[in-house]
Structure formats: C-alpha cells, structure tokens
Amino acid sequence: MVDAFGRIATDLRVSVTDRCNLRCTYCMPPEGLDWIPGDELLSADELVRVVRLAVAEGVTEVRFTGGEPLVRPDLEAIIAGAAGLSPAPSISLTTNGIGLTKRAESLRAAGLTRINVSLDTLDRERFTSLTRRDRLADVLDGIEAAKAAGLHPVKINTVPMRGVNDDEVVSLVRWAIDSGVHLRFIEQMPLDAQHAWSRQEMVKADEILAQLASAFTLEPAAEVRGSDPAERWTVTSLDGAATGVVGVIGSVTRPFCAACDRVRLTSDGQLRNCLFSQTETDLRTPLRNGASDEEVVVLMRECLAAKKAGHGIDEPTFLPPLRPMSAIGG
Ligand code: SF4
C-alpha cells in the first residue's frame, strides 16, 4: 500500500473500541460520547481478517488502540489472531493501563510484545481532575504488571498541557528513570471532541527540551530515527547519578509526516490514511456483503493512494477530523 509521495504503509493502527473507562477533559465531555452501536463494531474475526490482508500487503507492525482497548473482553483473541499470521507482525498496544494487573500476562501470552501506557501526571488529585476518575493507583499497578509480564520496555506517553501538568516534566522523567520505563512527551494535537485545542496554549517540543535541560544533560540518543516520531535523548542528572532515555514527539512543530508509514482502521471498520483525514474508506460494508479478499485489498490500496502529504495543521484550510480521537484510535 503506497501513496503518491512514495510512502509505504507498514504500520497499522487498529482501534478495537471507541469506549473508554476514563473521561479525560482533553478528550471527551464528562457524560462520554455517542458510542458506536455494538453491531457496527467489527468482530474479532473481521478485525483479524483486515489485519491479515494488511500484513499480506506489507504491514509489519500492528498496534491495537481504542478508546481504551482493554474494555474489549475479546482483546486477547484479537491479538492471538494477529500474532498467529504468517509472517507474524510485531504486536503492540496503547492503553491507559487500567486492567493490566489482571490481563498483562494473558495479553503477553496471546502474542503482545510491546506496550505504551498513557499517563499525564503522578499527582493523584491532578489525575482525578484530569481524567474525572480516581484511578492513578490502578494505572501505576498496571505499569508494574506489564513490566512483570515481560513487556519490555514499557513506554509511557505523556502530553504536557499548559497550566495542567507542564510543571511535572522533570519529575516525570525522574520517576521514569527510577521505574525503568521509557517516557515520551507528545505535543498535544487538535483531536479533542470539544475542539478546544489552541496552538498558542500547546506546550511545544522546544519548551519541553528547555525544561529537561534545566535538570539533566541531554545527548541525542545514538540510533537511526527512521519513521519513529520520537526524537530520543539520553538524559543524565546533573550529578551524574541517574541516566535514562526520553523521547520528545513534536507532532505539531516538528511534523514527521514525510516519513509516515501509518494507516488506521477504526473499530467500525473504516480505513483512514491519516489521523487527520477528512475521508474514510468503508471496509465493514464490503466485509459483511461477502467481498473477496482481492476486492477488499483494492479498497485498501485506493485509500492509501489518496493520502495527503501531511496533517496541514499550520495551513489556513486545516480542519480537525470529523470524529474525535477516541473514535479514530491513537
Ligand atoms: S498526521 Fe497523518 S501523515 Fe502525519 S504522521 Fe500522522 S498519520 Fe502520518
């Protein structure tokens, strides 16, 4: 699956649900959203069929997302189906971490190899206010469970937000080094359901690096970046006692669209060639109407061929996606 700019899709993001057990203020209103009806969600078999076709088309990495993917009880079966393909793709998961204490082992046994946990603060009151749920302890326990299950390295995704958690950049890194997890700071993107994002308010990659430089010496990590969106830095405390690796993802100010290798499948079976795409390719209808593998693959190729050069957030014509992040998948 190749686009007009020569980029080849090798990384498939699969949203398995739009539902979530948190209500993060930057993602959705307190009452939640109009969830996708259950009969419109792809079944485990349908999801695995699309993954199989994508793998045959060159996809080598499959990341399961939501909403919150752990709210789906058949996630292990979906992962096992994907992991059992030949050639087997690398399987990863992005989660808020709640529920990992019970399922990290079974997910690992199903074929999961890597995990990213979203965590924006280590302060319980702040976590409760940000997510509208008092679940910080569950998330931290989930991270420990993932480590114990051998999902190494556990990556932590943190979105610094002005006046909310941007004073925790240094303390989060210290915690990550102590905990043996890899922290990645991600610039906030205009993906909230309330359309409240503002470029002026966004905490930029440069600001994050300046904060880090106040407490650590920073060296660019010696490795090829490729299509990895994270610029990785080796950070060492000023007394030289602690060292670790931190990623900074400048999604807005340092876009990596020119090297994008991603394609997304929503939980209701719509293929998206970009996070910010204004259009989707309906795979669910043909899947349920008896389309052959070849017919579905043609649709997938056509979808990717129409991919734009980038997200265009800085262009005057930019429009946020019609669906919120929880429905698109991270
Ligand atoms: S914004 Fe679109 S083109 Fe850019 S990296 Fe994300 S998915 Fe790829």
Short mmCIF file of C-alpha atoms and ligand atoms in Angstrom, two decimals:
data_model
loop_
_atom_site.label_atom_id
_atom_site.label_comp_id
_atom_site.label_asym_id
_atom_site.label_seq_id
_atom_site.Cartn_x
_atom_site.Cartn_y
_atom_site.Cartn_z
CA MET A 1 0.00 0.00 0.00
CA VAL A 2 1.84 3.04 -1.30
CA ASP A 3 0.81 6.68 -1.62
CA ALA A 4 1.52 9.32 -4.25
CA PHE A 5 4.56 10.52 -2.28
CA GLY A 6 6.16 7.08 -2.26
CA ARG A 7 5.43 6.33 1.40
CA ILE A 8 4.67 2.68 2.09
CA ALA A 9 2.19 1.73 4.81
CA THR A 10 3.85 -0.76 7.15
CA ASP A 11 2.29 0.29 10.48
CA LEU A 12 -1.40 -0.49 11.02
CA ARG A 13 -3.21 1.08 13.99
CA VAL A 14 -6.34 -0.84 14.86
CA SER A 15 -8.92 0.73 17.14
CA VAL A 16 -10.96 -2.05 18.74
CA THR A 17 -13.47 0.22 20.51
CA ASP A 18 -14.31 3.91 20.86
CA ARG A 19 -15.31 3.44 24.52
CA CYS A 20 -13.15 4.34 27.48
CA ASN A 21 -13.27 3.94 31.25
CA LEU A 22 -11.75 7.40 31.80
CA ARG A 23 -13.23 10.76 30.82
CA CYS A 24 -10.11 12.85 30.18
CA THR A 25 -11.02 16.51 29.95
CA TYR A 26 -8.95 16.99 26.78
CA CYS A 27 -10.62 14.05 25.06
CA MET A 28 -14.33 13.95 25.82
CA PRO A 29 -17.10 15.55 27.91
CA PRO A 30 -17.98 14.12 31.38
CA GLU A 31 -21.01 12.25 30.09
CA GLY A 32 -18.95 10.48 27.40
CA LEU A 33 -19.79 10.49 23.70
CA ASP A 34 -22.39 8.91 21.43
CA TRP A 35 -20.70 5.50 21.33
CA ILE A 36 -20.66 3.44 18.17
CA PRO A 37 -23.50 0.86 18.41
CA GLY A 38 -22.24 -2.66 19.18
CA ASP A 39 -23.48 -4.16 15.91
CA GLU A 40 -21.39 -1.66 13.96
CA LEU A 41 -18.15 -2.70 15.67
CA LEU A 42 -16.02 -5.16 13.76
CA SER A 43 -15.99 -8.60 15.36
CA ALA A 44 -12.70 -10.24 16.35
CA ASP A 45 -12.82 -12.32 13.15
CA GLU A 46 -13.48 -9.27 10.99
CA LEU A 47 -10.65 -7.32 12.61
CA VAL A 48 -8.23 -10.19 12.17
CA ARG A 49 -9.27 -10.57 8.54
CA VAL A 50 -8.37 -6.94 7.80
CA VAL A 51 -5.08 -7.33 9.69
CA ARG A 52 -4.34 -10.47 7.64
CA LEU A 53 -4.92 -8.61 4.37
CA ALA A 54 -2.83 -5.67 5.56
CA VAL A 55 0.04 -7.98 6.54
CA ALA A 56 -0.14 -9.59 3.10
CA GLU A 57 0.13 -6.05 1.70
CA GLY A 58 3.33 -5.32 3.62
CA VAL A 59 2.27 -4.25 7.10
CA THR A 60 4.85 -5.40 9.66
CA GLU A 61 3.61 -3.65 12.81
CA VAL A 62 0.12 -3.75 14.28
CA ARG A 63 -0.78 -1.52 17.21
CA PHE A 64 -4.11 -2.01 18.97
CA THR A 65 -5.73 1.12 20.39
CA GLY A 66 -9.13 2.50 21.42
CA GLY A 67 -10.83 4.32 23.01
CA GLU A 68 -9.43 2.08 25.70
CA PRO A 69 -8.68 -1.31 24.12
CA LEU A 70 -8.81 -3.19 27.44
CA VAL A 71 -12.55 -2.54 27.75
CA ARG A 72 -12.94 -5.08 24.96
CA PRO A 73 -13.14 -8.54 26.56
CA ASP A 74 -12.01 -10.36 23.40
CA LEU A 75 -8.78 -8.34 23.01
CA GLU A 76 -6.65 -11.42 23.75
CA ALA A 77 -8.42 -13.35 20.97
CA ILE A 78 -7.88 -10.48 18.52
CA ILE A 79 -4.19 -10.26 19.44
CA ALA A 80 -3.76 -14.03 19.18
CA GLY A 81 -5.35 -13.95 15.72
CA ALA A 82 -2.97 -11.23 14.55
CA ALA A 83 0.08 -12.81 16.19
CA GLY A 84 -0.69 -16.12 14.50
CA LEU A 85 -0.42 -14.68 10.98
CA SER A 86 2.45 -15.57 8.72
CA PRO A 87 4.64 -13.59 8.53
CA ALA A 88 3.82 -12.58 12.10
CA PRO A 89 3.64 -8.81 12.58
CA SER A 90 5.03 -7.11 15.65
CA ILE A 91 2.08 -6.55 18.02
CA SER A 92 1.81 -3.58 20.38
CA LEU A 93 -0.88 -1.93 22.46
CA THR A 94 -1.67 1.62 23.59
CA THR A 95 -3.71 1.67 26.79
CA ASN A 96 -4.47 3.82 29.82
CA GLY A 97 -3.18 0.91 31.93
CA ILE A 98 -6.34 0.24 33.92
CA GLY A 99 -6.95 -3.50 33.95
CA LEU A 100 -3.37 -4.51 33.18
CA THR A 101 -2.94 -6.01 36.64
CA LYS A 102 -5.41 -8.73 35.61
CA ARG A 103 -4.56 -9.01 31.91
CA ALA A 104 -0.87 -8.22 31.28
CA GLU A 105 0.03 -11.93 31.48
CA SER A 106 -2.79 -13.09 29.20
CA LEU A 107 -2.05 -10.34 26.67
CA ARG A 108 1.59 -11.32 26.62
CA ALA A 109 0.64 -14.99 26.22
CA ALA A 110 -1.64 -14.04 23.31
CA GLY A 111 1.29 -12.51 21.45
CA LEU A 112 1.61 -8.91 22.64
CA THR A 113 5.24 -7.80 22.67
CA ARG A 114 5.22 -4.07 23.38
CA ILE A 115 3.01 -1.69 25.32
CA ASN A 116 2.51 2.06 25.66
CA VAL A 117 0.68 3.43 28.68
CA SER A 118 -0.79 6.94 28.58
CA LEU A 119 -0.06 8.82 31.81
CA ASP A 120 -0.02 12.61 32.18
CA THR A 121 0.56 13.13 35.88
CA LEU A 122 1.84 11.41 39.02
CA ASP A 123 -0.31 13.54 41.31
CA ARG A 124 -3.43 11.72 42.46
CA GLU A 125 -5.67 14.78 42.77
CA ARG A 126 -4.50 16.09 39.44
CA PHE A 127 -5.03 12.69 37.80
CA THR A 128 -8.55 12.55 39.21
CA SER A 129 -9.38 16.01 37.97
CA LEU A 130 -7.83 15.41 34.54
CA THR A 131 -9.45 12.02 33.93
CA ARG A 132 -12.56 12.52 36.11
CA ARG A 133 -11.76 9.16 37.72
CA ASP A 134 -9.67 8.36 40.84
CA ARG A 135 -7.62 5.60 39.19
CA LEU A 136 -3.95 6.67 39.36
CA ALA A 137 -3.06 3.76 41.66
CA ASP A 138 -4.60 1.31 39.16
CA VAL A 139 -2.53 2.77 36.33
CA LEU A 140 0.72 2.57 38.32
CA ASP A 141 -0.08 -1.01 39.36
CA GLY A 142 -0.82 -1.80 35.71
CA ILE A 143 2.59 -0.49 34.65
CA GLU A 144 4.25 -2.76 37.22
CA ALA A 145 2.16 -5.70 35.99
CA ALA A 146 3.26 -5.03 32.39
CA LYS A 147 6.91 -4.98 33.47
CA ALA A 148 6.44 -8.20 35.44
CA ALA A 149 4.83 -9.86 32.41
CA GLY A 150 7.96 -9.13 30.38
CA LEU A 151 6.53 -6.39 28.18
CA HIS A 152 9.83 -4.55 27.92
CA PRO A 153 10.37 -1.68 27.64
CA VAL A 154 7.10 -0.22 28.86
CA LYS A 155 6.71 3.16 27.18
CA ILE A 156 4.80 5.98 28.84
CA ASN A 157 3.06 8.55 26.64
CA THR A 158 2.68 11.95 28.31
CA VAL A 159 1.01 15.04 26.84
CA PRO A 160 2.23 18.17 28.63
CA MET A 161 -0.57 20.74 28.91
CA ARG A 162 -0.06 24.35 29.92
CA GLY A 163 -1.15 25.09 33.46
CA VAL A 164 -2.25 21.48 33.91
CA ASN A 165 0.84 19.25 34.15
CA ASP A 166 3.66 21.15 32.42
CA ASP A 167 5.33 21.62 35.82
CA GLU A 168 5.82 17.82 36.04
CA VAL A 169 8.17 17.36 33.07
CA VAL A 170 11.27 16.91 35.21
CA SER A 171 9.62 14.89 37.99
CA LEU A 172 8.03 12.53 35.46
CA VAL A 173 11.44 11.86 33.91
CA ARG A 174 12.97 11.19 37.34
CA TRP A 175 10.14 8.75 38.07
CA ALA A 176 10.57 7.05 34.69
CA ILE A 177 14.31 6.55 35.25
CA ASP A 178 13.67 5.14 38.74
CA SER A 179 10.88 2.89 37.43
CA GLY A 180 12.77 1.57 34.41
CA VAL A 181 10.20 2.77 31.85
CA HIS A 182 10.71 4.90 28.73
CA LEU A 183 8.91 8.24 28.82
CA ARG A 184 7.84 10.07 25.68
CA PHE A 185 6.45 13.59 25.71
CA ILE A 186 3.99 14.28 22.92
CA GLU A 187 2.83 17.69 21.71
CA GLN A 188 -0.92 17.96 22.05
CA MET A 189 -2.77 17.79 18.73
CA PRO A 190 -6.22 19.18 17.76
CA LEU A 191 -8.06 15.89 18.30
CA ASP A 192 -10.38 16.67 21.22
CA ALA A 193 -14.10 16.16 20.81
CA GLN A 194 -14.78 19.66 22.18
CA HIS A 195 -12.48 21.39 19.61
CA ALA A 196 -10.86 23.39 22.43
CA TRP A 197 -7.24 22.87 21.27
CA SER A 198 -5.23 26.04 20.75
CA ARG A 199 -1.80 26.30 19.16
CA GLN A 200 -0.90 29.18 21.50
CA GLU A 201 -1.63 27.06 24.58
CA MET A 202 0.15 23.97 23.30
CA VAL A 203 3.38 23.11 25.13
CA LYS A 204 5.97 22.89 22.35
CA ALA A 205 8.80 20.39 21.99
CA ASP A 206 11.33 23.22 22.43
CA GLU A 207 9.78 24.13 25.80
CA ILE A 208 9.88 20.51 26.95
CA LEU A 209 13.55 20.26 25.99
CA ALA A 210 14.34 23.54 27.78
CA GLN A 211 12.74 22.19 30.97
CA LEU A 212 14.70 18.95 30.64
CA ALA A 213 17.94 20.89 30.12
CA SER A 214 17.38 22.63 33.46
CA ALA A 215 17.73 19.34 35.34
CA PHE A 216 19.62 16.97 33.03
CA THR A 217 22.38 16.94 30.48
CA LEU A 218 20.90 15.90 27.14
CA GLU A 219 22.62 13.97 24.39
CA PRO A 220 20.86 12.85 21.21
CA ALA A 221 20.41 9.08 21.51
CA ALA A 222 22.69 7.30 19.05
CA GLU A 223 20.24 5.48 16.85
CA VAL A 224 18.54 5.85 13.49
CA ARG A 225 15.18 7.59 13.82
CA GLY A 226 13.59 6.22 10.63
CA SER A 227 9.82 6.65 10.77
CA ASP A 228 9.83 6.70 14.61
CA PRO A 229 8.19 10.01 15.53
CA ALA A 230 10.13 10.31 18.80
CA GLU A 231 13.39 12.24 18.89
CA ARG A 232 15.21 10.31 21.57
CA TRP A 233 17.55 11.88 24.10
CA THR A 234 19.83 10.33 26.67
CA VAL A 235 19.24 12.31 29.86
CA THR A 236 21.67 12.28 32.79
CA SER A 237 21.03 14.01 36.10
CA LEU A 238 23.38 16.94 36.72
CA ASP A 239 25.15 14.99 39.49
CA GLY A 240 25.65 12.11 37.04
CA ALA A 241 23.86 9.63 39.31
CA ALA A 242 20.86 8.76 37.12
CA THR A 243 20.53 8.27 33.41
CA GLY A 244 17.78 7.22 31.03
CA VAL A 245 16.26 7.80 27.60
CA VAL A 246 13.44 10.26 26.92
CA GLY A 247 11.52 10.72 23.68
CA VAL A 248 10.06 14.02 22.50
CA ILE A 249 7.42 13.87 19.79
CA GLY A 250 6.90 17.26 18.17
CA SER A 251 3.78 16.19 16.30
CA VAL A 252 2.85 19.80 15.50
CA THR A 253 6.09 21.83 15.48
CA ARG A 254 8.32 19.06 14.12
CA PRO A 255 5.95 17.02 11.95
CA PHE A 256 7.17 13.67 10.72
CA CYS A 257 4.55 13.19 8.02
CA ALA A 258 7.16 12.95 5.25
CA ALA A 259 8.26 9.61 6.76
CA CYS A 260 4.77 8.45 7.75
CA ASP A 261 4.21 4.71 7.40
CA ARG A 262 0.84 4.55 9.17
CA VAL A 263 -2.67 3.55 8.27
CA ARG A 264 -5.61 3.29 10.66
CA LEU A 265 -8.62 1.03 10.99
CA THR A 266 -11.46 2.31 13.18
CA SER A 267 -13.47 -0.01 15.38
CA ASP A 268 -16.42 0.30 12.98
CA GLY A 269 -14.35 -0.80 10.03
CA GLN A 270 -13.36 2.45 8.36
CA LEU A 271 -9.86 2.70 6.92
CA ARG A 272 -8.13 6.07 7.38
CA ASN A 273 -4.93 7.01 5.58
CA CYS A 274 -4.11 9.74 8.13
CA LEU A 275 -5.01 10.70 11.68
CA PHE A 276 -6.39 13.95 10.24
CA SER A 277 -8.05 12.52 7.17
CA GLN A 278 -11.41 14.08 6.31
CA THR A 279 -12.46 10.93 4.47
CA GLU A 280 -12.64 7.23 5.34
CA THR A 281 -12.92 4.08 3.27
CA ASP A 282 -15.73 1.82 4.39
CA LEU A 283 -14.46 -1.75 4.70
CA ARG A 284 -17.23 -3.00 7.00
CA THR A 285 -19.96 -2.98 4.36
CA PRO A 286 -17.98 -4.99 1.81
CA LEU A 287 -16.70 -7.32 4.56
CA ARG A 288 -20.29 -8.08 5.56
CA ASN A 289 -21.56 -8.28 1.97
CA GLY A 290 -19.30 -11.14 1.00
CA ALA A 291 -16.48 -9.20 -0.70
CA SER A 292 -13.47 -11.29 -1.68
CA ASP A 293 -10.03 -10.64 -0.18
CA GLU A 294 -8.96 -9.17 -3.52
CA GLU A 295 -11.88 -6.74 -3.54
CA VAL A 296 -11.10 -5.55 -0.01
CA VAL A 297 -7.41 -5.14 -0.86
CA VAL A 298 -8.30 -2.92 -3.84
CA LEU A 299 -10.20 -0.63 -1.47
CA MET A 300 -7.28 -0.56 0.95
CA ARG A 301 -4.82 0.35 -1.81
CA GLU A 302 -7.11 3.08 -3.14
CA CYS A 303 -7.44 4.54 0.35
CA LEU A 304 -3.67 4.73 0.80
CA ALA A 305 -3.09 6.10 -2.70
CA ALA A 306 -5.17 9.17 -1.77
CA LYS A 307 -3.08 10.03 1.32
CA LYS A 308 -2.14 13.70 1.62
CA ALA A 309 1.40 14.95 2.22
CA GLY A 310 0.78 15.80 5.88
CA HIS A 311 -1.59 16.94 8.58
CA GLY A 312 -1.54 20.59 7.46
CA ILE A 313 -2.24 21.93 10.96
CA ASP A 314 -0.45 25.18 10.06
CA GLU A 315 -2.36 25.69 6.82
CA PRO A 316 -5.29 28.15 6.80
CA THR A 317 -7.53 25.48 5.30
CA PHE A 318 -6.86 22.99 8.13
CA LEU A 319 -9.89 21.25 9.57
CA PRO A 320 -9.79 18.88 12.56
CA PRO A 321 -11.03 15.35 11.89
CA LEU A 322 -14.80 14.88 11.87
CA ARG A 323 -14.51 12.18 14.54
CA PRO A 324 -12.80 12.57 17.94
CA MET A 325 -9.58 10.77 18.80
CA SER A 326 -11.42 8.13 20.84
CA ALA A 327 -13.28 7.05 17.71
CA ILE A 328 -10.27 7.20 15.40
CA GLY A 329 -7.68 5.46 17.54
CA GLY A 330 -4.32 6.85 18.64
S1 SF4 B 1 -0.57 13.39 10.70
FE1 SF4 B 1 -1.12 11.87 9.13
S2 SF4 B 1 0.56 11.89 7.64
FE2 SF4 B 1 1.29 12.96 9.50
S3 SF4 B 1 2.31 11.33 10.68
FE3 SF4 B 1 0.19 11.42 11.45
S4 SF4 B 1 -0.94 9.91 10.21
FE4 SF4 B 1 1.02 10.30 9.18
#
